Amino acid sequence: MPGIARPLLAEAGAAVGALCVALHVVTAVAPGHGGPLARGVLLAMAAGCLPCIRGLWLAPTSRVWAMTGVMYAAMLVAHLVLLSPWAAATGLHHGASGLTWADLGMWGGLALAAVQLVLVSVVLVARLGTVAAPGPARR
């Protein structure tokens, strides 16, 4: 991967993480969005994003990227579960008509998680390629 691409990808990953934090906080404080438990969970999820953002900004090692990938894969699964028909039938999702802050947060979070997983995949595949690629023959 070219020298300039690495820091740009890390900054993009940190920016996506910062957007996730902002989205969770805005959704948590939006009027009419769940009770104290739901708001607390959203704020805890926002706080859970901070270590990955810090790692991507300061020291984007392969381990940081891998942990970011694990966290965002879990976030993607959580969002897909909450958007499923099963979630609406069991009351996990509000099922209100019209676009709400919860809907905006849910779809926004789903999109951000997908973008972050693409970034993680690009970086880790490129790093694996540089590790596996043989260097020039030495004499």
PDB file of C-alpha atoms in Angstrom:
ATOM      1  CA  MET A   1       0.000   0.000   0.000  1.00  0.00           C
ATOM      2  CA  PRO A   2       1.474   3.397  -0.912  1.00  0.00           C
ATOM      3  CA  GLY A   3       2.898   5.422   1.977  1.00  0.00           C
ATOM      4  CA  ILE A   4       0.231   8.154   1.892  1.00  0.00           C
ATOM      5  CA  ALA A   5      -2.698   5.702   1.777  1.00  0.00           C
ATOM      6  CA  ARG A   6      -2.026   4.213   5.225  1.00  0.00           C
ATOM      7  CA  PRO A   7      -2.475   7.416   7.234  1.00  0.00           C
ATOM      8  CA  LEU A   8      -5.425   8.478   5.090  1.00  0.00           C
ATOM      9  CA  LEU A   9      -7.202   5.171   5.668  1.00  0.00           C
ATOM     10  CA  ALA A  10      -6.499   5.402   9.406  1.00  0.00           C
ATOM     11  CA  GLU A  11      -7.855   8.955   9.507  1.00  0.00           C
ATOM     12  CA  ALA A  12     -10.922   7.845   7.547  1.00  0.00           C
ATOM     13  CA  GLY A  13     -11.458   4.998  10.018  1.00  0.00           C
ATOM     14  CA  ALA A  14     -11.126   7.380  12.962  1.00  0.00           C
ATOM     15  CA  ALA A  15     -13.576   9.780  11.293  1.00  0.00           C
ATOM     16  CA  VAL A  16     -16.132   6.996  10.752  1.00  0.00           C
ATOM     17  CA  GLY A  17     -15.715   6.058  14.414  1.00  0.00           C
ATOM     18  CA  ALA A  18     -16.238   9.677  15.478  1.00  0.00           C
ATOM     19  CA  LEU A  19     -19.412   9.804  13.378  1.00  0.00           C
ATOM     20  CA  CYS A  20     -20.610   6.643  15.140  1.00  0.00           C
ATOM     21  CA  VAL A  21     -20.019   8.254  18.530  1.00  0.00           C
ATOM     22  CA  ALA A  22     -21.890  11.387  17.459  1.00  0.00           C
ATOM     23  CA  LEU A  23     -24.764   9.352  16.034  1.00  0.00           C
ATOM     24  CA  HIS A  24     -25.127   7.302  19.233  1.00  0.00           C
ATOM     25  CA  VAL A  25     -25.062  10.431  21.413  1.00  0.00           C
ATOM     26  CA  VAL A  26     -27.558  12.337  19.238  1.00  0.00           C
ATOM     27  CA  THR A  27     -29.879   9.333  19.179  1.00  0.00           C
ATOM     28  CA  ALA A  28     -29.573   8.930  22.954  1.00  0.00           C
ATOM     29  CA  VAL A  29     -30.499  12.535  23.709  1.00  0.00           C
ATOM     30  CA  ALA A  30     -33.184  12.863  21.005  1.00  0.00           C
ATOM     31  CA  PRO A  31     -36.683  13.449  22.352  1.00  0.00           C
ATOM     32  CA  GLY A  32     -38.997  10.468  22.566  1.00  0.00           C
ATOM     33  CA  HIS A  33     -36.321   7.836  22.151  1.00  0.00           C
ATOM     34  CA  GLY A  34     -36.716   5.115  24.731  1.00  0.00           C
ATOM     35  CA  GLY A  35     -36.301   5.164  28.442  1.00  0.00           C
ATOM     36  CA  PRO A  36     -33.232   5.621  30.605  1.00  0.00           C
ATOM     37  CA  LEU A  37     -32.016   2.068  29.888  1.00  0.00           C
ATOM     38  CA  ALA A  38     -32.069   2.537  26.095  1.00  0.00           C
ATOM     39  CA  ARG A  39     -30.377   5.924  26.419  1.00  0.00           C
ATOM     40  CA  GLY A  40     -27.751   4.460  28.735  1.00  0.00           C
ATOM     41  CA  VAL A  41     -27.030   1.621  26.316  1.00  0.00           C
ATOM     42  CA  LEU A  42     -26.584   4.099  23.457  1.00  0.00           C
ATOM     43  CA  LEU A  43     -24.193   6.224  25.516  1.00  0.00           C
ATOM     44  CA  ALA A  44     -22.247   3.119  26.566  1.00  0.00           C
ATOM     45  CA  MET A  45     -21.992   2.089  22.918  1.00  0.00           C
ATOM     46  CA  ALA A  46     -20.666   5.554  22.066  1.00  0.00           C
ATOM     47  CA  ALA A  47     -18.044   5.211  24.789  1.00  0.00           C
ATOM     48  CA  GLY A  48     -17.145   1.751  23.453  1.00  0.00           C
ATOM     49  CA  CYS A  49     -16.141   3.316  20.132  1.00  0.00           C
ATOM     50  CA  LEU A  50     -13.552   5.614  21.698  1.00  0.00           C
ATOM     51  CA  PRO A  51     -10.683   3.091  22.078  1.00  0.00           C
ATOM     52  CA  CYS A  52     -10.846   2.198  18.379  1.00  0.00           C
ATOM     53  CA  ILE A  53     -10.902   5.858  17.362  1.00  0.00           C
ATOM     54  CA  ARG A  54      -7.908   6.579  19.567  1.00  0.00           C
ATOM     55  CA  GLY A  55      -6.026   3.561  18.228  1.00  0.00           C
ATOM     56  CA  LEU A  56      -6.746   4.409  14.609  1.00  0.00           C
ATOM     57  CA  TRP A  57      -5.704   8.026  15.133  1.00  0.00           C
ATOM     58  CA  LEU A  58      -2.521   7.430  17.152  1.00  0.00           C
ATOM     59  CA  ALA A  59      -1.222   3.959  16.271  1.00  0.00           C
ATOM     60  CA  PRO A  60      -3.117   2.164  13.493  1.00  0.00           C
ATOM     61  CA  THR A  61      -1.461  -1.237  13.883  1.00  0.00           C
ATOM     62  CA  SER A  62      -2.868  -4.417  12.387  1.00  0.00           C
ATOM     63  CA  ARG A  63      -4.160  -5.355  15.845  1.00  0.00           C
ATOM     64  CA  VAL A  64      -6.051  -2.049  16.153  1.00  0.00           C
ATOM     65  CA  TRP A  65      -7.580  -2.568  12.717  1.00  0.00           C
ATOM     66  CA  ALA A  66      -8.538  -6.159  13.577  1.00  0.00           C
ATOM     67  CA  MET A  67     -10.183  -5.121  16.863  1.00  0.00           C
ATOM     68  CA  THR A  68     -12.005  -2.323  15.044  1.00  0.00           C
ATOM     69  CA  GLY A  69     -13.244  -4.907  12.549  1.00  0.00           C
ATOM     70  CA  VAL A  70     -14.513  -7.183  15.316  1.00  0.00           C
ATOM     71  CA  MET A  71     -16.334  -4.319  17.040  1.00  0.00           C
ATOM     72  CA  TYR A  72     -17.933  -3.046  13.846  1.00  0.00           C
ATOM     73  CA  ALA A  73     -18.908  -6.555  12.731  1.00  0.00           C
ATOM     74  CA  ALA A  74     -20.728  -6.945  16.071  1.00  0.00           C
ATOM     75  CA  MET A  75     -22.336  -3.530  15.550  1.00  0.00           C
ATOM     76  CA  LEU A  76     -23.457  -4.521  12.055  1.00  0.00           C
ATOM     77  CA  VAL A  77     -25.011  -7.743  13.368  1.00  0.00           C
ATOM     78  CA  ALA A  78     -26.734  -5.864  16.212  1.00  0.00           C
ATOM     79  CA  HIS A  79     -28.216  -3.348  13.787  1.00  0.00           C
ATOM     80  CA  LEU A  80     -29.385  -6.090  11.419  1.00  0.00           C
ATOM     81  CA  VAL A  81     -31.032  -7.969  14.306  1.00  0.00           C
ATOM     82  CA  LEU A  82     -32.806  -4.818  15.475  1.00  0.00           C
ATOM     83  CA  LEU A  83     -34.021  -4.112  11.940  1.00  0.00           C
ATOM     84  CA  SER A  84     -35.358  -7.637  11.436  1.00  0.00           C
ATOM     85  CA  PRO A  85     -39.084  -8.448  11.474  1.00  0.00           C
ATOM     86  CA  TRP A  86     -38.415 -10.598  14.548  1.00  0.00           C
ATOM     87  CA  ALA A  87     -37.268  -7.531  16.505  1.00  0.00           C
ATOM     88  CA  ALA A  88     -40.461  -5.608  15.707  1.00  0.00           C
ATOM     89  CA  ALA A  89     -42.604  -8.606  16.693  1.00  0.00           C
ATOM     90  CA  THR A  90     -40.841  -8.993  20.051  1.00  0.00           C
ATOM     91  CA  GLY A  91     -40.756  -5.285  20.859  1.00  0.00           C
ATOM     92  CA  LEU A  92     -36.990  -4.825  20.478  1.00  0.00           C
ATOM     93  CA  HIS A  93     -37.668  -2.259  17.793  1.00  0.00           C
ATOM     94  CA  HIS A  94     -40.351   0.382  18.274  1.00  0.00           C
ATOM     95  CA  GLY A  95     -42.142  -0.185  14.946  1.00  0.00           C
ATOM     96  CA  ALA A  96     -43.477   3.404  14.887  1.00  0.00           C
ATOM     97  CA  SER A  97     -44.626   4.802  11.583  1.00  0.00           C
ATOM     98  CA  GLY A  98     -42.617   7.546   9.941  1.00  0.00           C
ATOM     99  CA  LEU A  99     -38.936   8.349  10.284  1.00  0.00           C
ATOM    100  CA  THR A 100     -37.852   8.727  13.899  1.00  0.00           C
ATOM    101  CA  TRP A 101     -34.505   9.507  15.524  1.00  0.00           C
ATOM    102  CA  ALA A 102     -34.249   5.820  16.354  1.00  0.00           C
ATOM    103  CA  ASP A 103     -34.703   4.921  12.678  1.00  0.00           C
ATOM    104  CA  LEU A 104     -32.186   7.521  11.580  1.00  0.00           C
ATOM    105  CA  GLY A 105     -29.698   6.229  14.150  1.00  0.00           C
ATOM    106  CA  MET A 106     -30.347   2.621  13.189  1.00  0.00           C
ATOM    107  CA  TRP A 107     -29.883   3.097   9.433  1.00  0.00           C
ATOM    108  CA  GLY A 108     -27.016   5.534   9.904  1.00  0.00           C
ATOM    109  CA  GLY A 109     -25.265   3.097  12.238  1.00  0.00           C
ATOM    110  CA  LEU A 110     -25.775   0.275   9.766  1.00  0.00           C
ATOM    111  CA  ALA A 111     -24.228   2.335   6.959  1.00  0.00           C
ATOM    112  CA  LEU A 112     -21.286   3.503   9.097  1.00  0.00           C
ATOM    113  CA  ALA A 113     -20.580  -0.051  10.274  1.00  0.00           C
ATOM    114  CA  ALA A 114     -20.537  -1.251   6.659  1.00  0.00           C
ATOM    115  CA  VAL A 115     -18.172   1.551   5.595  1.00  0.00           C
ATOM    116  CA  GLN A 116     -15.849   0.823   8.523  1.00  0.00           C
ATOM    117  CA  LEU A 117     -15.763  -2.892   7.668  1.00  0.00           C
ATOM    118  CA  VAL A 118     -14.784  -2.038   4.088  1.00  0.00           C
ATOM    119  CA  LEU A 119     -11.934   0.155   5.398  1.00  0.00           C
ATOM    120  CA  VAL A 120     -10.796  -2.599   7.780  1.00  0.00           C
ATOM    121  CA  SER A 121     -10.871  -5.172   4.976  1.00  0.00           C
ATOM    122  CA  VAL A 122      -8.867  -2.985   2.589  1.00  0.00           C
ATOM    123  CA  VAL A 123      -6.182  -2.289   5.192  1.00  0.00           C
ATOM    124  CA  LEU A 124      -5.851  -5.831   6.504  1.00  0.00           C
ATOM    125  CA  VAL A 125      -5.833  -7.449   3.053  1.00  0.00           C
ATOM    126  CA  ALA A 126      -3.180  -4.961   1.899  1.00  0.00           C
ATOM    127  CA  ARG A 127      -1.086  -5.675   4.994  1.00  0.00           C
ATOM    128  CA  LEU A 128      -1.385  -9.421   4.476  1.00  0.00           C
ATOM    129  CA  GLY A 129      -0.285  -8.929   0.893  1.00  0.00           C
ATOM    130  CA  THR A 130       2.828  -7.049   1.932  1.00  0.00           C
ATOM    131  CA  VAL A 131       3.714  -9.684   4.544  1.00  0.00           C
ATOM    132  CA  ALA A 132       3.189 -12.583   2.152  1.00  0.00           C
ATOM    133  CA  ALA A 133       4.871 -10.979  -0.855  1.00  0.00           C
ATOM    134  CA  PRO A 134       8.452 -12.116  -1.301  1.00  0.00           C
ATOM    135  CA  GLY A 135      11.075  -9.403  -1.300  1.00  0.00           C
ATOM    136  CA  PRO A 136      13.799  -9.050  -3.848  1.00  0.00           C
ATOM    137  CA  ALA A 137      16.325 -11.853  -3.971  1.00  0.00           C
ATOM    138  CA  ARG A 138      19.424 -11.165  -1.904  1.00  0.00           C
ATOM    139  CA  ARG A 139      22.857 -12.384  -2.810  1.00  0.00           C
TER     140      ARG A 139
END
